[in-house]
Amino acid sequence: MYCWFRQIVALTIFLAPLQRVVEPQLVKFTFGIDDSDKTIYQGAPSQEVDTAWYDLYRYLAVAVPKSEAAKMANRTSPIPGDELNYIIIPDVFHTLHCLNIIRRALYPEHYQHSAENLDLTRSHVNHCIDTIRQSLMCCSDVSPIVWRWNETRNLSEFRSDVVHECRNFEKIQEWAKEHHVDRYDRAVHVEDDLDIPTLYF
């Protein structure tokens, strides 16, 4: 009983900073294989594609007030010069960043001279692959992918372009934009005095 209660409390605390903006919505996925069904996030590198990916996690680092940081399961750091606020990254943005790293690693000839080419190291890509694995297993989307008869190909094929129950990503982006941290000096250490149990980290 105690362990079960503690897990529920820990999950509630962990979600605290963003929980109030999380909003469910139904989203039909794209199949992304036929040319007519591809999104801006697919295809060969271009300025348009790169910008679309970057815009997904443009507001990567965000500030939360000390009162909300104190409710989280893991400690985070105060922002130097703004010690009443603490820095976090919503995990969905980190995961999208990682997926973009893997996408760019598929085109080394295009990105090898990029200012960001240090991101394309094997260790970083491996980190990103496992980050996405953990995120997928954590979210465990159980929306049923269906099979339909394809008259043209004369066979049954799976179709992933089905409706999913999702969190409204735009609401999360809006929240992150409002709380975005423009500057964070990683070389400055500020002691935190958060009075919280360190449950996981």
PDB file of C-alpha atoms in Angstrom:
ATOM      1  CA  MET A   1       0.000   0.000   0.000  1.00  0.00           C
ATOM      2  CA  TYR A   2       2.738   2.485   0.981  1.00  0.00           C
ATOM      3  CA  CYS A   3       4.827   1.779  -2.147  1.00  0.00           C
ATOM      4  CA  TRP A   4       1.804   2.163  -4.421  1.00  0.00           C
ATOM      5  CA  PHE A   5       0.830   5.461  -2.734  1.00  0.00           C
ATOM      6  CA  ARG A   6       4.397   6.767  -2.969  1.00  0.00           C
ATOM      7  CA  GLN A   7       4.546   5.976  -6.702  1.00  0.00           C
ATOM      8  CA  ILE A   8       1.300   7.877  -7.356  1.00  0.00           C
ATOM      9  CA  VAL A   9       2.529  10.866  -5.323  1.00  0.00           C
ATOM     10  CA  ALA A  10       5.890  10.799  -7.118  1.00  0.00           C
ATOM     11  CA  LEU A  11       4.229  10.793 -10.544  1.00  0.00           C
ATOM     12  CA  THR A  12       1.959  13.694  -9.587  1.00  0.00           C
ATOM     13  CA  ILE A  13       4.891  15.722  -8.265  1.00  0.00           C
ATOM     14  CA  PHE A  14       7.064  14.978 -11.272  1.00  0.00           C
ATOM     15  CA  LEU A  15       4.507  16.427 -13.682  1.00  0.00           C
ATOM     16  CA  ALA A  16       3.763  19.532 -11.607  1.00  0.00           C
ATOM     17  CA  PRO A  17       5.406  22.369 -13.622  1.00  0.00           C
ATOM     18  CA  LEU A  18       3.631  21.561 -16.906  1.00  0.00           C
ATOM     19  CA  GLN A  19       0.605  19.607 -15.720  1.00  0.00           C
ATOM     20  CA  ARG A  20      -1.780  22.560 -15.825  1.00  0.00           C
ATOM     21  CA  VAL A  21      -1.228  23.151 -19.562  1.00  0.00           C
ATOM     22  CA  VAL A  22      -1.478  19.512 -20.633  1.00  0.00           C
ATOM     23  CA  GLU A  23      -4.613  19.140 -22.738  1.00  0.00           C
ATOM     24  CA  PRO A  24      -5.739  15.958 -24.505  1.00  0.00           C
ATOM     25  CA  GLN A  25      -6.656  16.035 -28.165  1.00  0.00           C
ATOM     26  CA  LEU A  26      -7.372  13.548 -30.944  1.00  0.00           C
ATOM     27  CA  VAL A  27      -4.780  13.583 -33.726  1.00  0.00           C
ATOM     28  CA  LYS A  28      -4.778  11.564 -36.939  1.00  0.00           C
ATOM     29  CA  PHE A  29      -1.217  10.567 -37.771  1.00  0.00           C
ATOM     30  CA  THR A  30       0.172  10.767 -41.307  1.00  0.00           C
ATOM     31  CA  PHE A  31       1.399   7.579 -42.975  1.00  0.00           C
ATOM     32  CA  GLY A  32       4.401   9.359 -44.474  1.00  0.00           C
ATOM     33  CA  ILE A  33       5.335   6.801 -47.111  1.00  0.00           C
ATOM     34  CA  ASP A  34       3.373   7.977 -50.161  1.00  0.00           C
ATOM     35  CA  ASP A  35       4.576  11.299 -51.608  1.00  0.00           C
ATOM     36  CA  SER A  36       1.091  12.752 -51.183  1.00  0.00           C
ATOM     37  CA  ASP A  37       1.162  12.076 -47.419  1.00  0.00           C
ATOM     38  CA  LYS A  38       4.611  13.353 -46.432  1.00  0.00           C
ATOM     39  CA  THR A  39       5.157  16.160 -43.945  1.00  0.00           C
ATOM     40  CA  ILE A  40       7.619  19.057 -43.837  1.00  0.00           C
ATOM     41  CA  TYR A  41       9.729  17.002 -41.413  1.00  0.00           C
ATOM     42  CA  GLN A  42      10.569  14.394 -44.068  1.00  0.00           C
ATOM     43  CA  GLY A  43      12.835  14.424 -47.081  1.00  0.00           C
ATOM     44  CA  ALA A  44      16.241  15.722 -48.030  1.00  0.00           C
ATOM     45  CA  PRO A  45      17.853  18.514 -45.982  1.00  0.00           C
ATOM     46  CA  SER A  46      16.851  22.072 -46.796  1.00  0.00           C
ATOM     47  CA  GLN A  47      16.569  25.352 -44.928  1.00  0.00           C
ATOM     48  CA  GLU A  48      12.808  24.872 -44.783  1.00  0.00           C
ATOM     49  CA  VAL A  49      13.080  21.367 -43.292  1.00  0.00           C
ATOM     50  CA  ASP A  50      15.806  22.395 -40.820  1.00  0.00           C
ATOM     51  CA  THR A  51      13.751  25.379 -39.629  1.00  0.00           C
ATOM     52  CA  ALA A  52      10.620  23.258 -39.213  1.00  0.00           C
ATOM     53  CA  TRP A  53      12.528  20.815 -36.998  1.00  0.00           C
ATOM     54  CA  TYR A  54      14.187  23.555 -34.949  1.00  0.00           C
ATOM     55  CA  ASP A  55      10.845  25.301 -34.424  1.00  0.00           C
ATOM     56  CA  LEU A  56       9.518  22.191 -32.645  1.00  0.00           C
ATOM     57  CA  TYR A  57      11.913  22.730 -29.732  1.00  0.00           C
ATOM     58  CA  ARG A  58      12.947  26.367 -30.193  1.00  0.00           C
ATOM     59  CA  TYR A  59      12.172  27.135 -26.519  1.00  0.00           C
ATOM     60  CA  LEU A  60      14.192  24.211 -25.152  1.00  0.00           C
ATOM     61  CA  ALA A  61      15.229  25.644 -21.778  1.00  0.00           C
ATOM     62  CA  VAL A  62      12.504  27.129 -19.609  1.00  0.00           C
ATOM     63  CA  ALA A  63      12.272  28.705 -16.172  1.00  0.00           C
ATOM     64  CA  VAL A  64      10.002  27.529 -13.389  1.00  0.00           C
ATOM     65  CA  PRO A  65       9.578  29.375 -10.090  1.00  0.00           C
ATOM     66  CA  LYS A  66      11.246  27.969  -7.010  1.00  0.00           C
ATOM     67  CA  SER A  67       7.851  26.971  -5.573  1.00  0.00           C
ATOM     68  CA  GLU A  68       7.250  24.641  -8.552  1.00  0.00           C
ATOM     69  CA  ALA A  69      10.823  23.365  -8.631  1.00  0.00           C
ATOM     70  CA  ALA A  70      10.373  22.314  -5.004  1.00  0.00           C
ATOM     71  CA  LYS A  71       7.509  20.002  -6.028  1.00  0.00           C
ATOM     72  CA  MET A  72       9.516  18.033  -8.591  1.00  0.00           C
ATOM     73  CA  ALA A  73      10.913  14.556  -7.979  1.00  0.00           C
ATOM     74  CA  ASN A  74      14.447  15.596  -8.979  1.00  0.00           C
ATOM     75  CA  ARG A  75      16.512  18.610  -8.043  1.00  0.00           C
ATOM     76  CA  THR A  76      17.365  21.169 -10.697  1.00  0.00           C
ATOM     77  CA  SER A  77      19.561  24.288 -10.674  1.00  0.00           C
ATOM     78  CA  PRO A  78      18.726  27.926  -9.964  1.00  0.00           C
ATOM     79  CA  ILE A  79      19.329  30.322 -12.841  1.00  0.00           C
ATOM     80  CA  PRO A  80      22.423  32.446 -12.148  1.00  0.00           C
ATOM     81  CA  GLY A  81      21.318  36.040 -11.667  1.00  0.00           C
ATOM     82  CA  ASP A  82      17.675  34.947 -11.325  1.00  0.00           C
ATOM     83  CA  GLU A  83      17.814  32.617  -8.331  1.00  0.00           C
ATOM     84  CA  LEU A  84      14.036  32.715  -7.737  1.00  0.00           C
ATOM     85  CA  ASN A  85      13.640  30.680 -10.928  1.00  0.00           C
ATOM     86  CA  TYR A  86      15.026  27.260 -11.799  1.00  0.00           C
ATOM     87  CA  ILE A  87      15.871  25.790 -15.194  1.00  0.00           C
ATOM     88  CA  ILE A  88      14.250  22.717 -16.759  1.00  0.00           C
ATOM     89  CA  ILE A  89      13.807  21.230 -20.230  1.00  0.00           C
ATOM     90  CA  PRO A  90      10.445  19.592 -21.001  1.00  0.00           C
ATOM     91  CA  ASP A  91      11.434  16.082 -22.029  1.00  0.00           C
ATOM     92  CA  VAL A  92       9.407  16.164 -25.243  1.00  0.00           C
ATOM     93  CA  PHE A  93      11.726  18.927 -26.511  1.00  0.00           C
ATOM     94  CA  HIS A  94      14.851  16.941 -25.656  1.00  0.00           C
ATOM     95  CA  THR A  95      13.410  13.885 -27.425  1.00  0.00           C
ATOM     96  CA  LEU A  96      12.554  15.920 -30.540  1.00  0.00           C
ATOM     97  CA  HIS A  97      16.060  17.395 -30.501  1.00  0.00           C
ATOM     98  CA  CYS A  98      17.422  13.837 -30.382  1.00  0.00           C
ATOM     99  CA  LEU A  99      15.251  12.705 -33.276  1.00  0.00           C
ATOM    100  CA  ASN A 100      16.544  15.660 -35.275  1.00  0.00           C
ATOM    101  CA  ILE A 101      20.130  14.639 -34.454  1.00  0.00           C
ATOM    102  CA  ILE A 102      19.434  11.179 -35.897  1.00  0.00           C
ATOM    103  CA  ARG A 103      17.781  12.727 -38.972  1.00  0.00           C
ATOM    104  CA  ARG A 104      20.840  14.897 -39.580  1.00  0.00           C
ATOM    105  CA  ALA A 105      23.150  11.921 -39.076  1.00  0.00           C
ATOM    106  CA  LEU A 106      21.476  10.326 -42.118  1.00  0.00           C
ATOM    107  CA  TYR A 107      22.934  13.129 -44.265  1.00  0.00           C
ATOM    108  CA  PRO A 108      26.602  13.477 -43.177  1.00  0.00           C
ATOM    109  CA  GLU A 109      27.614  14.941 -46.539  1.00  0.00           C
ATOM    110  CA  HIS A 110      25.213  17.842 -45.996  1.00  0.00           C
ATOM    111  CA  TYR A 111      25.870  18.538 -42.321  1.00  0.00           C
ATOM    112  CA  GLN A 112      29.610  17.801 -42.053  1.00  0.00           C
ATOM    113  CA  HIS A 113      30.523  21.478 -42.466  1.00  0.00           C
ATOM    114  CA  SER A 114      27.716  22.706 -40.254  1.00  0.00           C
ATOM    115  CA  ALA A 115      28.514  24.638 -37.093  1.00  0.00           C
ATOM    116  CA  GLU A 116      26.499  21.949 -35.344  1.00  0.00           C
ATOM    117  CA  ASN A 117      28.492  18.991 -36.694  1.00  0.00           C
ATOM    118  CA  LEU A 118      29.806  18.153 -33.223  1.00  0.00           C
ATOM    119  CA  ASP A 119      26.275  16.966 -32.423  1.00  0.00           C
ATOM    120  CA  LEU A 120      26.673  14.192 -34.979  1.00  0.00           C
ATOM    121  CA  THR A 121      29.191  12.127 -33.029  1.00  0.00           C
ATOM    122  CA  ARG A 122      28.457   8.427 -32.703  1.00  0.00           C
ATOM    123  CA  SER A 123      28.115   8.697 -28.910  1.00  0.00           C
ATOM    124  CA  HIS A 124      25.568  11.514 -29.226  1.00  0.00           C
ATOM    125  CA  VAL A 125      23.542   9.607 -31.821  1.00  0.00           C
ATOM    126  CA  ASN A 126      23.602   6.485 -29.626  1.00  0.00           C
ATOM    127  CA  HIS A 127      22.458   8.580 -26.661  1.00  0.00           C
ATOM    128  CA  CYS A 128      19.619   9.931 -28.777  1.00  0.00           C
ATOM    129  CA  ILE A 129      18.511   6.519 -30.015  1.00  0.00           C
ATOM    130  CA  ASP A 130      18.222   5.254 -26.459  1.00  0.00           C
ATOM    131  CA  THR A 131      16.512   8.442 -25.285  1.00  0.00           C
ATOM    132  CA  ILE A 132      13.819   7.933 -27.917  1.00  0.00           C
ATOM    133  CA  ARG A 133      13.491   4.253 -26.974  1.00  0.00           C
ATOM    134  CA  GLN A 134      12.936   5.185 -23.334  1.00  0.00           C
ATOM    135  CA  SER A 135      10.463   7.925 -24.238  1.00  0.00           C
ATOM    136  CA  LEU A 136       8.434   5.611 -26.469  1.00  0.00           C
ATOM    137  CA  MET A 137       8.309   2.929 -23.798  1.00  0.00           C
ATOM    138  CA  CYS A 138       7.402   5.509 -21.161  1.00  0.00           C
ATOM    139  CA  CYS A 139       4.528   6.936 -23.202  1.00  0.00           C
ATOM    140  CA  SER A 140       3.467   3.466 -24.422  1.00  0.00           C
ATOM    141  CA  ASP A 141       0.965   4.657 -27.013  1.00  0.00           C
ATOM    142  CA  VAL A 142      -1.489   1.772 -27.429  1.00  0.00           C
ATOM    143  CA  SER A 143      -3.557   3.283 -30.243  1.00  0.00           C
ATOM    144  CA  PRO A 144      -4.391   0.410 -32.617  1.00  0.00           C
ATOM    145  CA  ILE A 145      -2.630   0.483 -35.988  1.00  0.00           C
ATOM    146  CA  VAL A 146      -5.005  -1.088 -38.486  1.00  0.00           C
ATOM    147  CA  TRP A 147      -4.676  -3.242 -41.585  1.00  0.00           C
ATOM    148  CA  ARG A 148      -6.548  -2.372 -44.792  1.00  0.00           C
ATOM    149  CA  TRP A 149      -6.850  -3.893 -48.215  1.00  0.00           C
ATOM    150  CA  ASN A 150      -4.891  -2.034 -50.905  1.00  0.00           C
ATOM    151  CA  GLU A 151      -6.690  -2.415 -54.233  1.00  0.00           C
ATOM    152  CA  THR A 152      -3.694  -1.175 -56.231  1.00  0.00           C
ATOM    153  CA  ARG A 153      -1.154  -3.516 -54.654  1.00  0.00           C
ATOM    154  CA  ASN A 154      -3.700  -6.316 -54.230  1.00  0.00           C
ATOM    155  CA  LEU A 155      -2.677  -7.052 -50.656  1.00  0.00           C
ATOM    156  CA  SER A 156      -3.449  -6.182 -47.078  1.00  0.00           C
ATOM    157  CA  GLU A 157      -1.115  -3.600 -45.497  1.00  0.00           C
ATOM    158  CA  PHE A 158      -0.776  -1.911 -42.141  1.00  0.00           C
ATOM    159  CA  ARG A 159      -1.768   1.736 -41.892  1.00  0.00           C
ATOM    160  CA  SER A 160      -0.418   3.934 -39.116  1.00  0.00           C
ATOM    161  CA  ASP A 161      -2.415   6.983 -40.237  1.00  0.00           C
ATOM    162  CA  VAL A 162      -5.005   6.455 -37.523  1.00  0.00           C
ATOM    163  CA  VAL A 163      -6.450   8.613 -34.755  1.00  0.00           C
ATOM    164  CA  HIS A 164      -4.428   8.823 -31.523  1.00  0.00           C
ATOM    165  CA  GLU A 165      -5.258  10.423 -28.195  1.00  0.00           C
ATOM    166  CA  CYS A 166      -2.429  12.919 -27.714  1.00  0.00           C
ATOM    167  CA  ARG A 167      -1.392  15.819 -25.550  1.00  0.00           C
ATOM    168  CA  ASN A 168      -1.837  19.170 -27.249  1.00  0.00           C
ATOM    169  CA  PHE A 169       1.739  19.938 -28.308  1.00  0.00           C
ATOM    170  CA  GLU A 170       0.971  23.556 -29.211  1.00  0.00           C
ATOM    171  CA  LYS A 171      -0.179  24.266 -25.647  1.00  0.00           C
ATOM    172  CA  ILE A 172       3.146  22.913 -24.349  1.00  0.00           C
ATOM    173  CA  GLN A 173       5.053  25.032 -26.890  1.00  0.00           C
ATOM    174  CA  GLU A 174       3.106  28.137 -25.861  1.00  0.00           C
ATOM    175  CA  TRP A 175       3.925  27.509 -22.189  1.00  0.00           C
ATOM    176  CA  ALA A 176       7.608  26.997 -23.026  1.00  0.00           C
ATOM    177  CA  LYS A 177       7.713  30.222 -25.051  1.00  0.00           C
ATOM    178  CA  GLU A 178       6.288  32.157 -22.092  1.00  0.00           C
ATOM    179  CA  HIS A 179       8.885  30.645 -19.718  1.00  0.00           C
ATOM    180  CA  HIS A 180      11.866  30.477 -22.092  1.00  0.00           C
ATOM    181  CA  VAL A 181      15.341  31.038 -20.632  1.00  0.00           C
ATOM    182  CA  ASP A 182      17.401  33.165 -23.033  1.00  0.00           C
ATOM    183  CA  ARG A 183      20.680  32.925 -21.143  1.00  0.00           C
ATOM    184  CA  TYR A 184      21.961  30.344 -18.720  1.00  0.00           C
ATOM    185  CA  ASP A 185      25.617  30.418 -17.702  1.00  0.00           C
ATOM    186  CA  ARG A 186      26.553  26.765 -17.210  1.00  0.00           C
ATOM    187  CA  ALA A 187      29.900  27.796 -15.711  1.00  0.00           C
ATOM    188  CA  VAL A 188      28.264  29.496 -12.718  1.00  0.00           C
ATOM    189  CA  HIS A 189      27.220  27.281  -9.807  1.00  0.00           C
ATOM    190  CA  VAL A 190      24.407  28.519  -7.592  1.00  0.00           C
ATOM    191  CA  GLU A 191      23.590  26.488  -4.477  1.00  0.00           C
ATOM    192  CA  ASP A 192      19.944  25.549  -4.270  1.00  0.00           C
ATOM    193  CA  ASP A 193      18.047  25.319  -1.016  1.00  0.00           C
ATOM    194  CA  LEU A 194      15.109  23.270  -2.230  1.00  0.00           C
ATOM    195  CA  ASP A 195      13.738  21.223   0.627  1.00  0.00           C
ATOM    196  CA  ILE A 196      12.630  18.166  -1.329  1.00  0.00           C
ATOM    197  CA  PRO A 197      13.399  14.470  -1.167  1.00  0.00           C
ATOM    198  CA  THR A 198      15.639  13.339  -4.021  1.00  0.00           C
ATOM    199  CA  LEU A 199      13.524  10.437  -5.210  1.00  0.00           C
ATOM    200  CA  TYR A 200      15.309   9.451  -8.415  1.00  0.00           C
ATOM    201  CA  PHE A 201      18.308  11.692  -9.100  1.00  0.00           C
TER     202      PHE A 201
END
